[in-house]
Coordinates of C-alpha atoms and ligand atoms in Angstrom, one line a residue:
X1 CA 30.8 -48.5 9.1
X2 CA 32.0 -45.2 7.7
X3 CA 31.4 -45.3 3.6
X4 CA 34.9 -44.5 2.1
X5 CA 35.6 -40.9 0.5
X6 CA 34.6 -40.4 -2.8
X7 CA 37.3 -41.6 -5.3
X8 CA 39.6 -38.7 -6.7
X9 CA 38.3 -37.0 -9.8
X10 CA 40.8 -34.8 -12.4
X11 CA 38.5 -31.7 -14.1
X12 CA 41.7 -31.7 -16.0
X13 CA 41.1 -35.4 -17.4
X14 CA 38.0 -34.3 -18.4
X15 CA 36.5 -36.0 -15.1
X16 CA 33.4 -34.6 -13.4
X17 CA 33.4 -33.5 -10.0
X18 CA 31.1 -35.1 -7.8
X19 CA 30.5 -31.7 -6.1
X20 CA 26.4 -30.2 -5.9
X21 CA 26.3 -26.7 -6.9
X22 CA 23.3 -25.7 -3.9
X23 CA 22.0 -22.3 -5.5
X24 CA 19.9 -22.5 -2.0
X25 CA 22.9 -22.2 0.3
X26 CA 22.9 -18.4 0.0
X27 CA 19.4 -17.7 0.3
X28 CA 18.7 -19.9 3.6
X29 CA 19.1 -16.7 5.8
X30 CA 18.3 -13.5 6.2
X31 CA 21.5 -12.1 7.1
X32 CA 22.8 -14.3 3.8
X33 CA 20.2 -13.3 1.5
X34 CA 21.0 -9.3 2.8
X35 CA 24.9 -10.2 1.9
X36 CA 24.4 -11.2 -1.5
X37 CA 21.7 -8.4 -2.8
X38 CA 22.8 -6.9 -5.9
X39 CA 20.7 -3.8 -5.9
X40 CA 19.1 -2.0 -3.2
X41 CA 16.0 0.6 -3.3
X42 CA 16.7 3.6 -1.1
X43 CA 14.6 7.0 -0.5
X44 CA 17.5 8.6 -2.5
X45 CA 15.1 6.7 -5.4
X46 CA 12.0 8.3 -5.1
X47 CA 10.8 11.7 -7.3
X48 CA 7.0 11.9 -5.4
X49 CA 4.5 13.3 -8.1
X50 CA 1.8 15.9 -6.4
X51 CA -2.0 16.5 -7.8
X52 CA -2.8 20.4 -6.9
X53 CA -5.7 22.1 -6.9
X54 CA -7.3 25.3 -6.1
X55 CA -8.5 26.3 -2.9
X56 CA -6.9 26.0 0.7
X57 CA -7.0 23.4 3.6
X58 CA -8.8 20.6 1.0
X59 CA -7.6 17.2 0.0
X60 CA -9.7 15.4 -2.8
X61 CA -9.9 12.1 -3.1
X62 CA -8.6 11.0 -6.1
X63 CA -11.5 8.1 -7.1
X64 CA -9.9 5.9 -9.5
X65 CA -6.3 6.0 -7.4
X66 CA -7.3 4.9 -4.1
X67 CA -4.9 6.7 -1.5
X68 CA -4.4 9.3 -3.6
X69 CA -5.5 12.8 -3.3
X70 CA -5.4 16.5 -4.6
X71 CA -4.4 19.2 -2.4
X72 CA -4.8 22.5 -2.2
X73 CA -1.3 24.3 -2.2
X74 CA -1.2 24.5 1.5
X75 CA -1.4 21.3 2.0
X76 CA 1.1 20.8 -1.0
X77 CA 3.3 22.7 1.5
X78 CA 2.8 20.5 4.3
X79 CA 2.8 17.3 2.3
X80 CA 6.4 18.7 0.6
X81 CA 7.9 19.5 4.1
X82 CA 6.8 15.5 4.7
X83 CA 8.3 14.2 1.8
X84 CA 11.1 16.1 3.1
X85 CA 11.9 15.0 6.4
X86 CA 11.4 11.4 4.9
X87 CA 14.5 12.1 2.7
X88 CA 12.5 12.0 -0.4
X89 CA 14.7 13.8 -2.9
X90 CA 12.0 15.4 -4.7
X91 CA 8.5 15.9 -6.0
X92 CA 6.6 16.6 -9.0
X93 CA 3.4 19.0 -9.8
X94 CA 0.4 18.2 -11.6
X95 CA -2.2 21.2 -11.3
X96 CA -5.9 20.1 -11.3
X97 CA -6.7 23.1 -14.0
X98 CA -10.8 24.4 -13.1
X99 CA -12.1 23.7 -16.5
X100 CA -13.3 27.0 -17.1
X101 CA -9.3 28.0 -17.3
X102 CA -9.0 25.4 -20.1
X103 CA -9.5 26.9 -23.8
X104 CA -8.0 25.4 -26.8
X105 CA -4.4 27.3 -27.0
X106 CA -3.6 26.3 -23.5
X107 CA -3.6 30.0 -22.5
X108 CA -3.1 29.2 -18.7
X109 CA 0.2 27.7 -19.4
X110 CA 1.9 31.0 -19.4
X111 CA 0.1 32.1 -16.7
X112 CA 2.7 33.4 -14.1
X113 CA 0.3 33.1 -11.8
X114 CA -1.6 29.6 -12.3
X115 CA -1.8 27.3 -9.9
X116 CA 1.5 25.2 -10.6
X117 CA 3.7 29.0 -10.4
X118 CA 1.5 29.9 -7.2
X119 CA 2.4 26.2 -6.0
X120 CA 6.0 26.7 -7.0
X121 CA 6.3 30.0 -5.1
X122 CA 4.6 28.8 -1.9
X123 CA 6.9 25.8 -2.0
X124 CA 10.0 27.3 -2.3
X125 CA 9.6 29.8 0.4
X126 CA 8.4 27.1 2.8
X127 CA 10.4 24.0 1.6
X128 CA 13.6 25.3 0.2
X129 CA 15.3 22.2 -0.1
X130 CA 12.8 19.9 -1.5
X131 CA 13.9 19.6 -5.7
X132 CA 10.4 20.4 -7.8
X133 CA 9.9 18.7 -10.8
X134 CA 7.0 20.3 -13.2
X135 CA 5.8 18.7 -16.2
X136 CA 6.0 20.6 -19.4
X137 CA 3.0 19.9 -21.9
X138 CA -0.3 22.0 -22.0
X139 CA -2.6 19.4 -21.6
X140 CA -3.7 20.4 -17.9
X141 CA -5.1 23.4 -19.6
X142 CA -6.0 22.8 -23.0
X143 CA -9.9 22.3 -23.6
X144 CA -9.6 19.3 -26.1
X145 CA -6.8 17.7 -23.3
X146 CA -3.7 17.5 -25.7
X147 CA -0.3 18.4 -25.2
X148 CA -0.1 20.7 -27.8
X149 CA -1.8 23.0 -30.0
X150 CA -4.2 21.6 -32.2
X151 CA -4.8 23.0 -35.8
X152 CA -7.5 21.2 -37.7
X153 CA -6.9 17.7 -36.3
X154 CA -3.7 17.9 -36.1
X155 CA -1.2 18.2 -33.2
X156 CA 1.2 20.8 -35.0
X157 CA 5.5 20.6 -33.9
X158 CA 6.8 23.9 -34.0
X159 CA 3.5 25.9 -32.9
X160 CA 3.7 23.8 -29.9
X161 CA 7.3 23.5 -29.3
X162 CA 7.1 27.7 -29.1
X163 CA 4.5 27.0 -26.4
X164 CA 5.8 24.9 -24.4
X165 CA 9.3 27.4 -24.2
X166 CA 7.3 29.7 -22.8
X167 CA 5.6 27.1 -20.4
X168 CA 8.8 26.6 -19.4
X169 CA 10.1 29.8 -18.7
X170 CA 7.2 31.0 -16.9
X171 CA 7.9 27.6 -14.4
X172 CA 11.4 28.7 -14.5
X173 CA 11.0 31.8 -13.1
X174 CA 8.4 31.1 -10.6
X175 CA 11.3 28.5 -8.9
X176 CA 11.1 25.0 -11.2
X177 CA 14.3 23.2 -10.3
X178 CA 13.8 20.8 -13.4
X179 CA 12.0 21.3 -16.1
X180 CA 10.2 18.1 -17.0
X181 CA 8.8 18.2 -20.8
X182 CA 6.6 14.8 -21.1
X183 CA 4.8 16.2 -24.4
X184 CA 6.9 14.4 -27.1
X185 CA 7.3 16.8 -29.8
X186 CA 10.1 16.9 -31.7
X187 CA 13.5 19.4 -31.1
X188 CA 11.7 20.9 -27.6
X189 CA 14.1 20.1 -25.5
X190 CA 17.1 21.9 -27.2
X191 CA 14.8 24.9 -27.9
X192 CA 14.0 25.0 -23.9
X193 CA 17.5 24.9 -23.3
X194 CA 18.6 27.8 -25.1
X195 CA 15.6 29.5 -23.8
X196 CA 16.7 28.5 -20.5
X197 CA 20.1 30.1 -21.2
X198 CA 18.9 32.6 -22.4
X199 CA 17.4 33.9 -19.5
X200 CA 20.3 32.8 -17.2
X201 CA 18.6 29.6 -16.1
X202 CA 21.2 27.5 -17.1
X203 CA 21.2 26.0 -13.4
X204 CA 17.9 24.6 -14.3
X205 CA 18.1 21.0 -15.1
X206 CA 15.9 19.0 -17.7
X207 CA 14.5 15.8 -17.3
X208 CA 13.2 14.7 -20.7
X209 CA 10.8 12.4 -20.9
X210 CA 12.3 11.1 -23.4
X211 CA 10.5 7.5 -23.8
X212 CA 7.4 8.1 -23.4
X213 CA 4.6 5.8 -25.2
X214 CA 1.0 6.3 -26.3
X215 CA -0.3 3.7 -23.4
X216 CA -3.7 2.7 -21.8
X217 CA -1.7 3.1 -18.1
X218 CA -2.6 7.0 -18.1
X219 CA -6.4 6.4 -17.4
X220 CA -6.1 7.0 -13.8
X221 CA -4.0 10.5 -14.1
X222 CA -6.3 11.8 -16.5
X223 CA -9.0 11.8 -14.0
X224 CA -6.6 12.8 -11.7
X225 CA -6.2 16.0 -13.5
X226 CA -9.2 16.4 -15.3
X227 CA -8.4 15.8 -18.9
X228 CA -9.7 12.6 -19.5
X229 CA -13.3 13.1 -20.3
X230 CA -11.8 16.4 -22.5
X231 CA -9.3 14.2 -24.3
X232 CA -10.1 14.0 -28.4
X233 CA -9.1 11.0 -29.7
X234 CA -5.5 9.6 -28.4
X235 CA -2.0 11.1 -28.5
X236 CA -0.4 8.5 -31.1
X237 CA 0.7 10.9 -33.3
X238 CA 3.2 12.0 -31.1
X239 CA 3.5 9.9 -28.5
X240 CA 5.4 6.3 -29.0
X241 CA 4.0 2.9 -30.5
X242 CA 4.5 0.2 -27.4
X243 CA 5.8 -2.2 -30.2
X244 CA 9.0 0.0 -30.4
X245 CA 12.9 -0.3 -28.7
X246 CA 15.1 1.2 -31.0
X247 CA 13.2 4.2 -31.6
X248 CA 13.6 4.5 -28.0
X249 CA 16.7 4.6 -28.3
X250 CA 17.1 7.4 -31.2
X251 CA 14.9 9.4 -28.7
X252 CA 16.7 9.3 -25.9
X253 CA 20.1 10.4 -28.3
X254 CA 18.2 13.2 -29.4
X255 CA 17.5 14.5 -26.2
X256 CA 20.8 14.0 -24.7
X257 CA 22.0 15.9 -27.9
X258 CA 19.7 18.5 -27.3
X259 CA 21.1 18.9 -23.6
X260 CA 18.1 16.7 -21.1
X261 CA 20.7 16.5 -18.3
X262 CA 18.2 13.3 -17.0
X263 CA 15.8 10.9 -19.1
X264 CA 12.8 9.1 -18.4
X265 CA 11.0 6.0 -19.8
X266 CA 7.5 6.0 -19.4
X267 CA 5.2 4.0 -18.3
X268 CA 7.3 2.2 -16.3
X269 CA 6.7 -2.1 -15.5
X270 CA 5.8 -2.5 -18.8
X271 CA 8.5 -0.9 -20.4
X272 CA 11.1 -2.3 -18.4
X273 CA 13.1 -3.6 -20.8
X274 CA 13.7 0.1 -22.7
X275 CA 14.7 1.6 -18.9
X276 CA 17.3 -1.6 -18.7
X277 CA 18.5 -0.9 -22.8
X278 CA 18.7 3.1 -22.3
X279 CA 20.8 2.7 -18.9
X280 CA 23.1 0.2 -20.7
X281 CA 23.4 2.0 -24.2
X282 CA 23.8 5.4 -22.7
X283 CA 24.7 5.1 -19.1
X284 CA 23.4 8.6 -17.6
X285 CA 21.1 9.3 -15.4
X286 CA 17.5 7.5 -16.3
X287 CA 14.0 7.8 -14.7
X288 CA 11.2 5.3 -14.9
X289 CA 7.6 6.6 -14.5
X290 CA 5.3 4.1 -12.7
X291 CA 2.6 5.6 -13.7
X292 CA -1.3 5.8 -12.5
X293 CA -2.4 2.6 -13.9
X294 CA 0.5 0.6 -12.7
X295 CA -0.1 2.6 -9.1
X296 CA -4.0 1.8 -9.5
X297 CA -3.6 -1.5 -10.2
X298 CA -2.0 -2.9 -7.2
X299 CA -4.2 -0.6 -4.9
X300 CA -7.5 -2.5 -6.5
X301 CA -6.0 -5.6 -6.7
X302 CA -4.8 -5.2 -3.0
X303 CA -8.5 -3.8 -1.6
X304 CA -9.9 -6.9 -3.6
X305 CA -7.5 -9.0 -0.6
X306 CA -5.8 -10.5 -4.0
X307 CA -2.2 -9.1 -3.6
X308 CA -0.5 -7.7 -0.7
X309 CA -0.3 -4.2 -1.4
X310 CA 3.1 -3.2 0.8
X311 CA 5.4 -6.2 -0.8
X312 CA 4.0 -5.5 -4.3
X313 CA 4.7 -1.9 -4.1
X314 CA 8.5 -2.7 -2.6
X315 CA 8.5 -5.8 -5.5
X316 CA 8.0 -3.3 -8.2
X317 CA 10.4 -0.4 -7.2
X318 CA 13.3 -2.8 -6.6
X319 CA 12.6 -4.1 -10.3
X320 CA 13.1 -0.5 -11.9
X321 CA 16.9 -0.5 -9.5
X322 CA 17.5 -4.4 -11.2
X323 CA 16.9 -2.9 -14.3
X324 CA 19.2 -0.1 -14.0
X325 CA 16.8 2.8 -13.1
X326 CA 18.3 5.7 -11.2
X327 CA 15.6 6.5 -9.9
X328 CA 11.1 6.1 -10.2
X329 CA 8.4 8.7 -10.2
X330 CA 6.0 6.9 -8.0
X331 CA 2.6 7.8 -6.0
X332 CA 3.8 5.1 -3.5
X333 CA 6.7 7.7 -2.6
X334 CA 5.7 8.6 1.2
X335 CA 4.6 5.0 2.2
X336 CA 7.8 3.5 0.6
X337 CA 10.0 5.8 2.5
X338 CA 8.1 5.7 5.6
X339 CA 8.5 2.1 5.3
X340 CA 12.0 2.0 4.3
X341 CA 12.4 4.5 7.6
X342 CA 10.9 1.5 10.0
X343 CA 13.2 -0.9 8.2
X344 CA 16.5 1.3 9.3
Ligands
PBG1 C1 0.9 14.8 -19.5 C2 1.2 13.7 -18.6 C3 0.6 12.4 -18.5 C4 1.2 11.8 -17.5 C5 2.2 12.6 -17.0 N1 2.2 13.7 -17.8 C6 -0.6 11.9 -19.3 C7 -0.6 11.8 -20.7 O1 0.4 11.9 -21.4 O2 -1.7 11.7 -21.2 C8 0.8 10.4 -17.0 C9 1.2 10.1 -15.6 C10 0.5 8.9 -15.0 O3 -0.3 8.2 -15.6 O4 0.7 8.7 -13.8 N2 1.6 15.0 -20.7

């Protein structure tokens, strides 16, 4: 016996239809599921930071980053010409400073021939097309591991600001494409700017880190490049209280302001919510950092057998694309894109 059809209802009689919305329908197939993706996580996303060290032919493991190692600026080259052919758009350097370089003023920083300019040079003979990111800030080379210069116990503005110019401009003319300041003092970025200008660099671009906060996720890095054990006390005084959004907010104005072509929130899973408010409120181009700890977390968590390393790394990157990132500084850079390579 066939069960009669369902009696007419009117939506406009205020009747309700006797239809089942099935929020499963679209998700029962792969083909389906790829069809209805709102964001996607491509190669084009990935800014790959580098630890370098002195030396030649050496990679050092990095202990508390499993996977993670420092090379020597040969194999800076090599691993830049890889990132390369993967379609990674760029990469950023962190120099490994031999502590007997370190002294309280930072000295090293204006160097023209430390190890991030030798890095830079090497690299943009070898790898010309590769974009290099270098950090701005002089704690790879200060003795007391702070990003600026230390007067008493304080962590003085302007002294520093002056500095980190200079830092600048020495990374500027040994072939930095963007200058990456992640020290958080106030008014550097338009003061590297004009400096920049100044000197006919005005085709190099700034990528501010313009959110960054005072967080425990650094732990890893700072072994990574030897500042940890140097550090004195923490970097509150200038870097931002994780309680904070709309401070955020004024940061990331000021910088624009000040001409940061690109901004960045950092860390990055647990900030999510600032990288989704600074896209929206401003709408140009913003970074996330995910940053040692976040990295270092998922690599112990995966050797424990707890969490499967691969889909928790691809889990996290597409989260910084829902929440509107542009692109995310990540150490999982070469695996991501050699995976996303495989999945082509
Ligand atoms: C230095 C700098 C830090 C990081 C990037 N640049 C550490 C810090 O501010 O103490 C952290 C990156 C990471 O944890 O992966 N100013």
């Amino acid at each position: 016996m066939n069960t009669p059809p369902p009696p007419f209802k009117n939506p406009a009689r205020g009747e309700k239809l006797d239809l089942c919305i099935r929020m499963r329908r679209n998700r029962r197939t792969e083909w389906s599921r790829r069809l209805v993706r709102e964001t996607a996580l491509t190669t084009n996303d990935l800014i790959w930071p580098i630890f370098i060290i002195d030396g030649e032919k050496r990679r050092e493991k990095v202990g508390s980053m499993p996977g993670v190692e420092r090379l020597t600026i040969d194999e800076a080259v090599r691993a830049a010409a890889r990132a390369e052919k993967l379609g990674i758009p760029a990469i950023a350097l962190f120099p490994n400073t031999d502590p007997a370089l370190r002294d309280p003023e930072g000295s090293q920083a204006h160097n023209p021939d430390n190890l991030v300019c030798r890095a830079l040079r090497a690299l943009k003979k070898e790898v010309p097309d590769i974009g290099v990111v270098c950090d701005v800030a002089l704690d790879p080379y200060t003795s007391h591991g702070h990003d600026g210069i230390m007067r008493g116990e304080e962590i003085v503005n302007d002294e520093s600001v002056a500095a980190l110019v200079s830092q600048s401009l020495n990374q500027a003319r040994a072939g930095c494409d963007v200058i990456a300041p992640s020290d958080m003092m106030d008014g550097r970025i338009g003061a590297i700017r004009r400096a920049l200008d100044a000197e006919n660099f005005e085709h190099v671009q700034i990528m501010s880190y313009a959110a960054k906060y005072a967080s425990a996720f650094y732990g890893p890095f700072r072994e990574a490049v030897g500042s940890g054990g140097l550090l004195k006390g923490d970097k509150r005084t200038y870097q931002m209280d994780p309680h904070n959004s709309d401070e955020a907010m004024r940061e990331v104005a000021i910088d624009l302001e000040e001409g940061a072509d690109m901004v960045m929130v950092k860390p990055g899973m647990p900030y999510l919510d600032i990288v989704s408010r600074v896209k929206r409120e401003f709408g140009v181009p913003t970074y996330a950092y995910q940053v040692s700890g976040e990295y270092s977390m998922i690599m112990a968590a995966a050797q424990n057998g707890w969490i499967d390393a691969e889909k928790a790394m691809i889990e996290s990157l597409v989260a910084f694309k829902r929440a509107g990132a542009d692109g995310v500084l990540t150490y999982f850079a070469p695996m991501v894109a050699e995976k996303l390579a495989k999945a082509l």
